[in-house]
mmCIF file of C-alpha atoms in Angstrom:
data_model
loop_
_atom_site.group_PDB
_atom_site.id
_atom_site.type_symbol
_atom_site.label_atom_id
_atom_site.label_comp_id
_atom_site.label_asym_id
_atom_site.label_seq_id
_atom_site.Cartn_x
_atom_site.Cartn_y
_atom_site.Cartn_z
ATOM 1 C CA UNK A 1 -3.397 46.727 44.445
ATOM 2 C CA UNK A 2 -2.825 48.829 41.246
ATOM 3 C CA UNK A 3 -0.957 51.551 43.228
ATOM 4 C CA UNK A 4 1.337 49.018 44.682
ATOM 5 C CA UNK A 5 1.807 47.520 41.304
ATOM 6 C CA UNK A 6 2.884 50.863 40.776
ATOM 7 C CA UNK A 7 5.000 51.947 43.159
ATOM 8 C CA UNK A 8 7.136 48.522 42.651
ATOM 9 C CA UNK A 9 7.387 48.953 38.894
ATOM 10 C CA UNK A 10 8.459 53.060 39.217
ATOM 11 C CA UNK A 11 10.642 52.247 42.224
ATOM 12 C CA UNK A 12 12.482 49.920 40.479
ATOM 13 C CA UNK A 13 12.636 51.760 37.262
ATOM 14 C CA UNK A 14 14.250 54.794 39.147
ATOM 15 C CA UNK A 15 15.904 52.201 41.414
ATOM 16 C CA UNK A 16 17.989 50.567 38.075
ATOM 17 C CA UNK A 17 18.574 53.945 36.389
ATOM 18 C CA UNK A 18 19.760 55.806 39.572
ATOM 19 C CA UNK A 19 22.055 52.564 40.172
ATOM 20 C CA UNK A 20 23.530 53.334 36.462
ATOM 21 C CA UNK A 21 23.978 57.448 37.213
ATOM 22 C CA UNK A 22 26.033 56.639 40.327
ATOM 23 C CA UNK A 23 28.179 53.965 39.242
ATOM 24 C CA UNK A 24 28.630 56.152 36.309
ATOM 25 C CA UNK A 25 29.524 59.355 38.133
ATOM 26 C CA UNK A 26 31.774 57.194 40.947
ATOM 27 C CA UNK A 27 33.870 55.578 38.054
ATOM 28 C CA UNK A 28 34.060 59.056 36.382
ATOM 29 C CA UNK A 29 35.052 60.954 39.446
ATOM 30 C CA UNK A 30 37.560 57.726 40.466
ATOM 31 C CA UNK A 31 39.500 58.034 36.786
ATOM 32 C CA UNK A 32 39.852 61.761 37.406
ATOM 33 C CA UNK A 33 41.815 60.692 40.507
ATOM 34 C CA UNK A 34 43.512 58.645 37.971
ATOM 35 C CA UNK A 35 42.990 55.266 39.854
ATOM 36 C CA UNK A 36 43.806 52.290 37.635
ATOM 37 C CA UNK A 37 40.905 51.348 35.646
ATOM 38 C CA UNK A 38 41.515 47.787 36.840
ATOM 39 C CA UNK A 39 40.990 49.072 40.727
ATOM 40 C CA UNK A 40 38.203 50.925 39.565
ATOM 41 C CA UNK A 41 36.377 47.612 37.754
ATOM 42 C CA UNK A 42 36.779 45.684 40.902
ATOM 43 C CA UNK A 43 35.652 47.614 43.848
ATOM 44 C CA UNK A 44 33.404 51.161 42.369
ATOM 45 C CA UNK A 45 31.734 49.204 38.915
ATOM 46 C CA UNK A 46 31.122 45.909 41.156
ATOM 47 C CA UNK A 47 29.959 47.191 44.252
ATOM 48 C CA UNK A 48 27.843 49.826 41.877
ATOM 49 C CA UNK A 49 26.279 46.356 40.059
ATOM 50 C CA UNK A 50 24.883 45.632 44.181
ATOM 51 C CA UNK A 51 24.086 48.486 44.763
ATOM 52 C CA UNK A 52 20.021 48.056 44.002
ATOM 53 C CA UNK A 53 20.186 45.464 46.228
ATOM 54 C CA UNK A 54 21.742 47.199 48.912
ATOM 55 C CA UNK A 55 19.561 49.829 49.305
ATOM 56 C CA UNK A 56 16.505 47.691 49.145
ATOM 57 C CA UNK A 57 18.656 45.681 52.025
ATOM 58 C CA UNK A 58 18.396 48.385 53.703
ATOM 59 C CA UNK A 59 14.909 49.700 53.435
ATOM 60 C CA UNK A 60 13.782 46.454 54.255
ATOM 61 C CA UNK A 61 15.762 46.159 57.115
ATOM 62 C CA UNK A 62 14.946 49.562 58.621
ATOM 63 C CA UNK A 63 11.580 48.495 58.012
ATOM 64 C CA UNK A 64 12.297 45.578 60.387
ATOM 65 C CA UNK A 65 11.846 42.992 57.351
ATOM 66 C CA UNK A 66 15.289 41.338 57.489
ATOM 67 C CA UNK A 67 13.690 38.071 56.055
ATOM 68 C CA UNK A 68 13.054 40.661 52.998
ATOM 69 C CA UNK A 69 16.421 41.968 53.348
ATOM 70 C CA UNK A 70 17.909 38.288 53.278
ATOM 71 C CA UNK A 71 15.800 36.920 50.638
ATOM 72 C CA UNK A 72 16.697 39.639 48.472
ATOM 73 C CA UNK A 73 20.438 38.638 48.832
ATOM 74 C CA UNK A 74 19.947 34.941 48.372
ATOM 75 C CA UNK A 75 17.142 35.084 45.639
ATOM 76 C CA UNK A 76 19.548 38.042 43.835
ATOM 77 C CA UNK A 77 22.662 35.424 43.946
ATOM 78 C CA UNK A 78 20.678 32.667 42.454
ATOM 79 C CA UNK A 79 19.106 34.671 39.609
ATOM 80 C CA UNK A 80 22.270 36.037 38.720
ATOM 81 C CA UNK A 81 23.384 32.457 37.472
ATOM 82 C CA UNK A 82 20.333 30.913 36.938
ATOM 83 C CA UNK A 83 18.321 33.339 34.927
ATOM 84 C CA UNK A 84 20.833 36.058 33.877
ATOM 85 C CA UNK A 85 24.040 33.831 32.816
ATOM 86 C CA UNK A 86 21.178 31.230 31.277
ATOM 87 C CA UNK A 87 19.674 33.931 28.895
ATOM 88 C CA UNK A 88 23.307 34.977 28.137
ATOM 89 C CA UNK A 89 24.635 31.810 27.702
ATOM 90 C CA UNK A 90 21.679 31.251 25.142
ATOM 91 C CA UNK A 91 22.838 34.193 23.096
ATOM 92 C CA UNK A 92 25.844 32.572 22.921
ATOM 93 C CA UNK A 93 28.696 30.553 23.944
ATOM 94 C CA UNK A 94 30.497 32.436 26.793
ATOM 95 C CA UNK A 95 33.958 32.192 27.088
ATOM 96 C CA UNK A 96 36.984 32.639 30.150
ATOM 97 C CA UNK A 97 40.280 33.854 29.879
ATOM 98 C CA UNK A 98 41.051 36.557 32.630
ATOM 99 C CA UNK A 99 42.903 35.041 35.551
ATOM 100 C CA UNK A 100 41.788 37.926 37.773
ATOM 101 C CA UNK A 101 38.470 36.017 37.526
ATOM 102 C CA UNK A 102 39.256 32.858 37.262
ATOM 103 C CA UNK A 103 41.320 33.851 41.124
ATOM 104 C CA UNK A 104 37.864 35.249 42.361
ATOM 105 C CA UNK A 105 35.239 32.486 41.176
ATOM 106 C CA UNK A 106 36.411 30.482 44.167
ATOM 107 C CA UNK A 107 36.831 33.471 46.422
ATOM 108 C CA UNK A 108 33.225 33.780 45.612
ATOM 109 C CA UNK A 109 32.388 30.246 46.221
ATOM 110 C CA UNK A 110 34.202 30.475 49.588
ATOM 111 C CA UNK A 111 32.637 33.998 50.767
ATOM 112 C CA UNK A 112 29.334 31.773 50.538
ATOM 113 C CA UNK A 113 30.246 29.097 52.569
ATOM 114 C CA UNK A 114 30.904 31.413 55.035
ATOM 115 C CA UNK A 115 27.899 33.035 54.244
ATOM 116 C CA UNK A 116 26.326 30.140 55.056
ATOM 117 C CA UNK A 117 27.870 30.065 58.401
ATOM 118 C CA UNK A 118 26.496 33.160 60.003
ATOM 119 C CA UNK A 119 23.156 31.530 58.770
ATOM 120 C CA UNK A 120 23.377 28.286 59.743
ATOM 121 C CA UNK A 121 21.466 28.958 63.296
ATOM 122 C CA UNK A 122 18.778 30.586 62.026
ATOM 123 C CA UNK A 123 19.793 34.099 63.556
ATOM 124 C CA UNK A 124 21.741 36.874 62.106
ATOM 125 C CA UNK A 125 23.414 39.203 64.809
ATOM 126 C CA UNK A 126 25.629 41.933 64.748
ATOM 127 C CA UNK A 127 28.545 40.559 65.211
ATOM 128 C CA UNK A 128 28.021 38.471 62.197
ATOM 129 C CA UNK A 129 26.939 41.221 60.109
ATOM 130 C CA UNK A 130 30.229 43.213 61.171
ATOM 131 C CA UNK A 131 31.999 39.740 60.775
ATOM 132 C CA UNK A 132 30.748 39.869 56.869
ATOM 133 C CA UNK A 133 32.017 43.665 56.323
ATOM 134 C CA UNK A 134 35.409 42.928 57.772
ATOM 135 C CA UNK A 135 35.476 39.868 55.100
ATOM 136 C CA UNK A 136 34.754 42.025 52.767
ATOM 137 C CA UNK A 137 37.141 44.612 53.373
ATOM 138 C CA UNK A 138 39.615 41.841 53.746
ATOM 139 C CA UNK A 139 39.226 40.958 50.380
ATOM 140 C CA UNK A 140 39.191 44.389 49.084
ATOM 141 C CA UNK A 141 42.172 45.081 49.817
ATOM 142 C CA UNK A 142 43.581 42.061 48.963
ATOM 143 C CA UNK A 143 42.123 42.722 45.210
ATOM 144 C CA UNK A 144 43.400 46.156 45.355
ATOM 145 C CA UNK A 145 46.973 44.630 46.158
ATOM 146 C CA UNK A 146 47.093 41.953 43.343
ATOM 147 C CA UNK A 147 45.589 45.103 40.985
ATOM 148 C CA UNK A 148 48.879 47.186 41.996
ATOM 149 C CA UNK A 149 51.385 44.076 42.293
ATOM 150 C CA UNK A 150 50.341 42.157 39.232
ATOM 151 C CA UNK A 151 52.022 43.996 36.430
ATOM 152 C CA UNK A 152 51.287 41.077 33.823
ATOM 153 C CA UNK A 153 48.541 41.995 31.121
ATOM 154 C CA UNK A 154 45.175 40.438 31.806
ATOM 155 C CA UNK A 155 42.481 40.003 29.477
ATOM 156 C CA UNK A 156 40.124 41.849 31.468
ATOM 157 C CA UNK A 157 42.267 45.227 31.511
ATOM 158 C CA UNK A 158 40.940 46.459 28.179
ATOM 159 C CA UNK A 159 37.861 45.456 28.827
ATOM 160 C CA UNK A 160 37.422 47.326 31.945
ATOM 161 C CA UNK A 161 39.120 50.412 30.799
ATOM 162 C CA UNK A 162 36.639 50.759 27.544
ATOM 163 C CA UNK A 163 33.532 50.429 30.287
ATOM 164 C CA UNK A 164 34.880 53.031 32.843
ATOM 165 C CA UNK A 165 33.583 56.626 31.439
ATOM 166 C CA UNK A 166 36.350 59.237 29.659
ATOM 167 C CA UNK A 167 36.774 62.857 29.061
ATOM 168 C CA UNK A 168 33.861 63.637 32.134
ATOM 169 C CA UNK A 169 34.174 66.790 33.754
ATOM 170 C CA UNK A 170 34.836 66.324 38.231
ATOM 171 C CA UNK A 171 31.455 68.532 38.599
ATOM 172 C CA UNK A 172 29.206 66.550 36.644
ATOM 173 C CA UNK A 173 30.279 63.098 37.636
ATOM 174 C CA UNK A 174 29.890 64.508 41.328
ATOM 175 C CA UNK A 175 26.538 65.872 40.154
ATOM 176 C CA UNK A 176 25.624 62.296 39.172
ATOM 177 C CA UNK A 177 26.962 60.796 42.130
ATOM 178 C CA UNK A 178 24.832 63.453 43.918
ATOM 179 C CA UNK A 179 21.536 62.128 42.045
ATOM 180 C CA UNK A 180 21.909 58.471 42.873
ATOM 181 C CA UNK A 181 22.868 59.375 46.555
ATOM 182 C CA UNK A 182 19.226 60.843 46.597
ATOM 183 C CA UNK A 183 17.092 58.932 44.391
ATOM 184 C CA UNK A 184 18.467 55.199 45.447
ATOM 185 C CA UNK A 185 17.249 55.366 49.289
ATOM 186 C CA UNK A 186 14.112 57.239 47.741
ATOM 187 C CA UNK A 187 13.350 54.180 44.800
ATOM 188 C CA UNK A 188 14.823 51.360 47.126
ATOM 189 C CA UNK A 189 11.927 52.661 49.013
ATOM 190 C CA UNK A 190 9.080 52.723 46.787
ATOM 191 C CA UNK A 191 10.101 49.289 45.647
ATOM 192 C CA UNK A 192 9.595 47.976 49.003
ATOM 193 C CA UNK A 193 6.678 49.268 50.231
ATOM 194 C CA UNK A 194 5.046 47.970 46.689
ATOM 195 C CA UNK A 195 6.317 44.695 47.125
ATOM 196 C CA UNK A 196 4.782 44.585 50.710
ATOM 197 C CA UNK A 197 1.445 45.339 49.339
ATOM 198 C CA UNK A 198 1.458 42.743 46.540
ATOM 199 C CA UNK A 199 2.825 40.421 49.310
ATOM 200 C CA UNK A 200 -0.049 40.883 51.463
ATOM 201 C CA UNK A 201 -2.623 40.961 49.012
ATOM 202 C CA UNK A 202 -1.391 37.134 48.163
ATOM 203 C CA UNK A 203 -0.816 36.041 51.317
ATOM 204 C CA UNK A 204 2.983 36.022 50.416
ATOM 205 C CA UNK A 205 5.914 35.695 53.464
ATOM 206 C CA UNK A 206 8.943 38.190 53.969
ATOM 207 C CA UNK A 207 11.058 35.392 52.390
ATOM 208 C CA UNK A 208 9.148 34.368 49.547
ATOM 209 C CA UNK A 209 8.659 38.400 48.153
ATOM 210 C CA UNK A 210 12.165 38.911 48.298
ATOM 211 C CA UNK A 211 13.666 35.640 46.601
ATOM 212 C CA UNK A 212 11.351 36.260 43.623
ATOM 213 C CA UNK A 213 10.252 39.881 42.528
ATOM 214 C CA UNK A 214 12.563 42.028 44.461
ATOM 215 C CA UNK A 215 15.732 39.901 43.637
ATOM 216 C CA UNK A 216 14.615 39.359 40.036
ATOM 217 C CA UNK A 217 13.912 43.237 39.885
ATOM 218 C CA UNK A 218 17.246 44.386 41.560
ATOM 219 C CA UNK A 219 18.828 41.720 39.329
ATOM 220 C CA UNK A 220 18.112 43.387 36.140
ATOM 221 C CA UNK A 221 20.911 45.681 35.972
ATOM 222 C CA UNK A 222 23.017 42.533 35.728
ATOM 223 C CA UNK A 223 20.898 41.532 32.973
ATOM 224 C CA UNK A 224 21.488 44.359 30.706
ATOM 225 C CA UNK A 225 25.272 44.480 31.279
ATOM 226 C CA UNK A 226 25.761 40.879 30.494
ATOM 227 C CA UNK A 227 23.702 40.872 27.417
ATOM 228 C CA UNK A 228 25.747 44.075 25.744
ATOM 229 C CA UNK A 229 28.993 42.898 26.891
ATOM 230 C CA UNK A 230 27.910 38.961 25.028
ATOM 231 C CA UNK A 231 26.566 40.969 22.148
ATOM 232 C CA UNK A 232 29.951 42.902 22.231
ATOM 233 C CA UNK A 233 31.959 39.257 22.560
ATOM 234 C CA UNK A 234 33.464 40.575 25.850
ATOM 235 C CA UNK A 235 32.850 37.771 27.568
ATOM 236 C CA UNK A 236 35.532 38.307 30.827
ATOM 237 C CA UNK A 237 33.111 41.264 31.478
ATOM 238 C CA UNK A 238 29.889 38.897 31.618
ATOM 239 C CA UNK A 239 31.158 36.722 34.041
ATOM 240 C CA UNK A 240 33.134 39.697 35.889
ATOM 241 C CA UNK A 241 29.420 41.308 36.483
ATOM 242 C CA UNK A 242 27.850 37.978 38.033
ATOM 243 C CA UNK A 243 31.252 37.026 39.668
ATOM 244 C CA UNK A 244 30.970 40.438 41.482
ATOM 245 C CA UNK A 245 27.732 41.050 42.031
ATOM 246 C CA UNK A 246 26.989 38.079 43.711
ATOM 247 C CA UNK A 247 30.224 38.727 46.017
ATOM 248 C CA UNK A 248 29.271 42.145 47.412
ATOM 249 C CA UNK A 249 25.589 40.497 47.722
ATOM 250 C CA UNK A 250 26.659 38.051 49.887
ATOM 251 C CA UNK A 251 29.270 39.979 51.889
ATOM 252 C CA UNK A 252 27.964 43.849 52.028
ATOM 253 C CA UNK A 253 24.425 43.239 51.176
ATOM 254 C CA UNK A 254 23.918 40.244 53.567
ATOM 255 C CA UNK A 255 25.719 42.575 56.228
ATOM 256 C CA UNK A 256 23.150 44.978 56.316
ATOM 257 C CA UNK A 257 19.863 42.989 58.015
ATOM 258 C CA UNK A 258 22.547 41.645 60.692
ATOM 259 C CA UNK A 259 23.779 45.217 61.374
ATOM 260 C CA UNK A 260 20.349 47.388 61.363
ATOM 261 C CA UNK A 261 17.357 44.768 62.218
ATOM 262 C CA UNK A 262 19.354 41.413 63.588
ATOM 263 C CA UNK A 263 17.414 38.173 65.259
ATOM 264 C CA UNK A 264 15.541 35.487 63.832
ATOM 265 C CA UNK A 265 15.474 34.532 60.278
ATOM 266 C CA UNK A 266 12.856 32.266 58.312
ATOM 267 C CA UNK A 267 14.122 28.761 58.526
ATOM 268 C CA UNK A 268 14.054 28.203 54.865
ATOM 269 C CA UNK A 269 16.841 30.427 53.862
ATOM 270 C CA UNK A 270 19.645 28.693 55.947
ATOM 271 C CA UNK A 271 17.785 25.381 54.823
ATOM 272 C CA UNK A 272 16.560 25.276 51.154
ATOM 273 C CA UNK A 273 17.332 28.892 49.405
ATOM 274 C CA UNK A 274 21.299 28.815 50.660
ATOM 275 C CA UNK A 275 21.606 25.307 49.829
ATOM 276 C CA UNK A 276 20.607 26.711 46.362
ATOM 277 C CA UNK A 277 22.958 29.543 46.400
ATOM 278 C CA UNK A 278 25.746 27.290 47.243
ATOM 279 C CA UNK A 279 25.003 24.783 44.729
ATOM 280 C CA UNK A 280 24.471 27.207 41.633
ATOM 281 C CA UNK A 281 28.090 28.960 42.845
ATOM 282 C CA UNK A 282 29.518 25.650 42.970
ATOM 283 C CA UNK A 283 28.067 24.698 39.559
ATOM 284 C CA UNK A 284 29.303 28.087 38.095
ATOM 285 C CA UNK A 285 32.893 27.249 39.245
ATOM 286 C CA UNK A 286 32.560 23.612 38.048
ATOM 287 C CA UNK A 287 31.252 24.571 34.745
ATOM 288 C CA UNK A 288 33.593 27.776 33.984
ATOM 289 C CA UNK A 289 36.985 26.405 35.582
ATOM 290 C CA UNK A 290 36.577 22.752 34.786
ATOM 291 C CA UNK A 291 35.003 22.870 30.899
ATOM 292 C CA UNK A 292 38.592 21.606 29.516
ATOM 293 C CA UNK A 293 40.894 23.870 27.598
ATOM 294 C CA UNK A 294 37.947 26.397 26.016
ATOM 295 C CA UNK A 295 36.865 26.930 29.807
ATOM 296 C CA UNK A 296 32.881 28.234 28.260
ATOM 297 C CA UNK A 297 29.378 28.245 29.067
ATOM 298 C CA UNK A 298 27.913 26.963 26.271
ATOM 299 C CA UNK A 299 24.384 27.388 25.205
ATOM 300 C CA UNK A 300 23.374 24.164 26.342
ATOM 301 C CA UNK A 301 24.729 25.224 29.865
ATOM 302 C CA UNK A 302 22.188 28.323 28.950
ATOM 303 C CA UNK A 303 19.197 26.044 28.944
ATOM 304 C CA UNK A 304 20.197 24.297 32.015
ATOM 305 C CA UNK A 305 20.578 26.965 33.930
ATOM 306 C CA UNK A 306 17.570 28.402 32.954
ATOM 307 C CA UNK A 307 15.337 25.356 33.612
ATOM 308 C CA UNK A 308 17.021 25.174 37.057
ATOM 309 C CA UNK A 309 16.193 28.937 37.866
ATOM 310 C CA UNK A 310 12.202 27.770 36.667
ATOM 311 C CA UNK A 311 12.331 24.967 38.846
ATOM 312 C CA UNK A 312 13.349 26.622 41.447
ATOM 313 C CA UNK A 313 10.804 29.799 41.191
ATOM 314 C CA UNK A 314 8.052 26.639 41.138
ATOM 315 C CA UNK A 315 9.704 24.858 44.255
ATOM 316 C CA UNK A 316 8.599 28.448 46.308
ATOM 317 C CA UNK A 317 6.213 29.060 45.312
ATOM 318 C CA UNK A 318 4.385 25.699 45.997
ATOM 319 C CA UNK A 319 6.096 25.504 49.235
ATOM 320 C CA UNK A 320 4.766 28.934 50.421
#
């Protein structure tokens, strides 16, 4: 039991620091190219801000434990908003003024619905996993259009150009990119197999270990980043990091058990855990696009949120 204590805490140590080194060395190497720092902010730092979940996706998967791979996604999506905009919130009101997000909040809410579509039956096949990657593309390229079309300042450009790296030589930030291509796969791994242990020594499901401690554990990269950038007052940058994540989760990540280990999935994710990804998405929309003319999470919004991610940890728990 200790060692797979072990292996779960150093795997996702290396797992959240090897996330940082290649998002770090990927923006680096993408501003040498001298791509717009917007572009860069919405496809390389948000897909980067997944990419612990993706690779424990895809350990999982390979491992033939989608319902790992799937609970990871959901549970990841729901702590996001729950537990890591609550805690931020708490630290302080949390204000929106970039339209860039305020375009992809209900891009978001809509990439879940559909989400929620390719699990309504219970099964997640290829085809819907390849249906989810061409979604995402879709959008991709739709954000890398409005980034080269919209020529009007947005609130989020500084922002995003003060968090992409400067003045980084091309060989390092390949170097970097190098050492999270290796160590992610190699962490992701670790992290799983630990989890598995601790699952089986409590008589924990697939499901169950991936909605809690792996998606709270990939999850805390968001954590950090939302806390400096509310501590910083750049609040467009809090919202941009859960706004993202949670899109690439559900459209990449969610991709991934459907592509490598599709078939049958535990009946309580298209049932009770999406249910609760759709509802804390909605609320996030309701709350940040529909809070009158200061459009903020305030910290009472915080301790909302944060009682609902308790609840919910409780409701799984006892239903296991």
């Amino acid at each position: 039991m200790l060692v797979n204590i072990l292996m779960l805490v150093v795997g996702l140590a290396v797992l959240v620091w090897s996330a940082d080194r290649f998002v770090y060395g990927a923006a680096a190497f993408a501003r040498n190219l001298g791509l717009p720092p917007m572009l860069i902010g919405l496809t390389i730092v948000a897909m980067g801000s997944s990419a612990p979940e993706m690779f424990v996706a895809a350990t999982a998967s390979m491992d033939g434990m989608r319902d790992t791979a799937i609970g990871n996604v959901l549970g990841s999506n729901i702590a996001n908003i729950t537990l890591i905009l609550g805690l931020t919130a708490l630290l302080g009101a949390i204000s929106l003024d970039s339209k860039t997000l305020k375009r992809e909040i209900p891009i978001m809410l809509a990439a879940t619905v559909f989400a929620g579509y390719t699990l309504h039956d219970n099964v997640l096949t290829q085809t819907e996993g390849i249906m989810l990657v061409a979604l995402l593309l879709l959008l991709m390229g739709y954000f890398i259009w409005q980034a080269t079309q919209d020529k009007t300042p947005d609130s989020l450009d500084d922002k995003l150009e003060s968090e992409i790296p400067k003045n980084v030589p091309t060989f390092h930030a390949i170097i970097w990119l190098v050492v999270g291509i290796i160590l992610l796969p190699l962490s992701a791994s670790w992290m799983v197999d630990g989890a598995v242990g601790i699952a089986k020594f409590y008589g924990l499901s697939d499901l169950v270990i991936g909605l809690t401690i792996i998606a709270v554990g990939t999850s805390l990269p968001e954590l950090a980043a939302c806390i400096a950038g509310v501590l910083k007052k750049e609040h467009d940058l809090v919202i941009g990091n859960i706004v993202g994540s949670n899109l690439f989760n559900i459209l990449a990540v969610l991709a991934l058990p459907g592509l490598i280990s599709p078939g049958e999935i535990d009946a309580s994710a298209s049932g009770r855990d999406f249910y609760m990804v759709l509802g804390t998405s909605a609320a996030l929309a309701v709350l940040v696009l529909s809070s009158g003319a200061k459009q903020q999470l305030t910290r009472w919004h915080g301790a909302l949120l944060l009682i609902t991610f308790i609840a919910y940890q409780i409701v799984v728990f006892q239903s296991h």
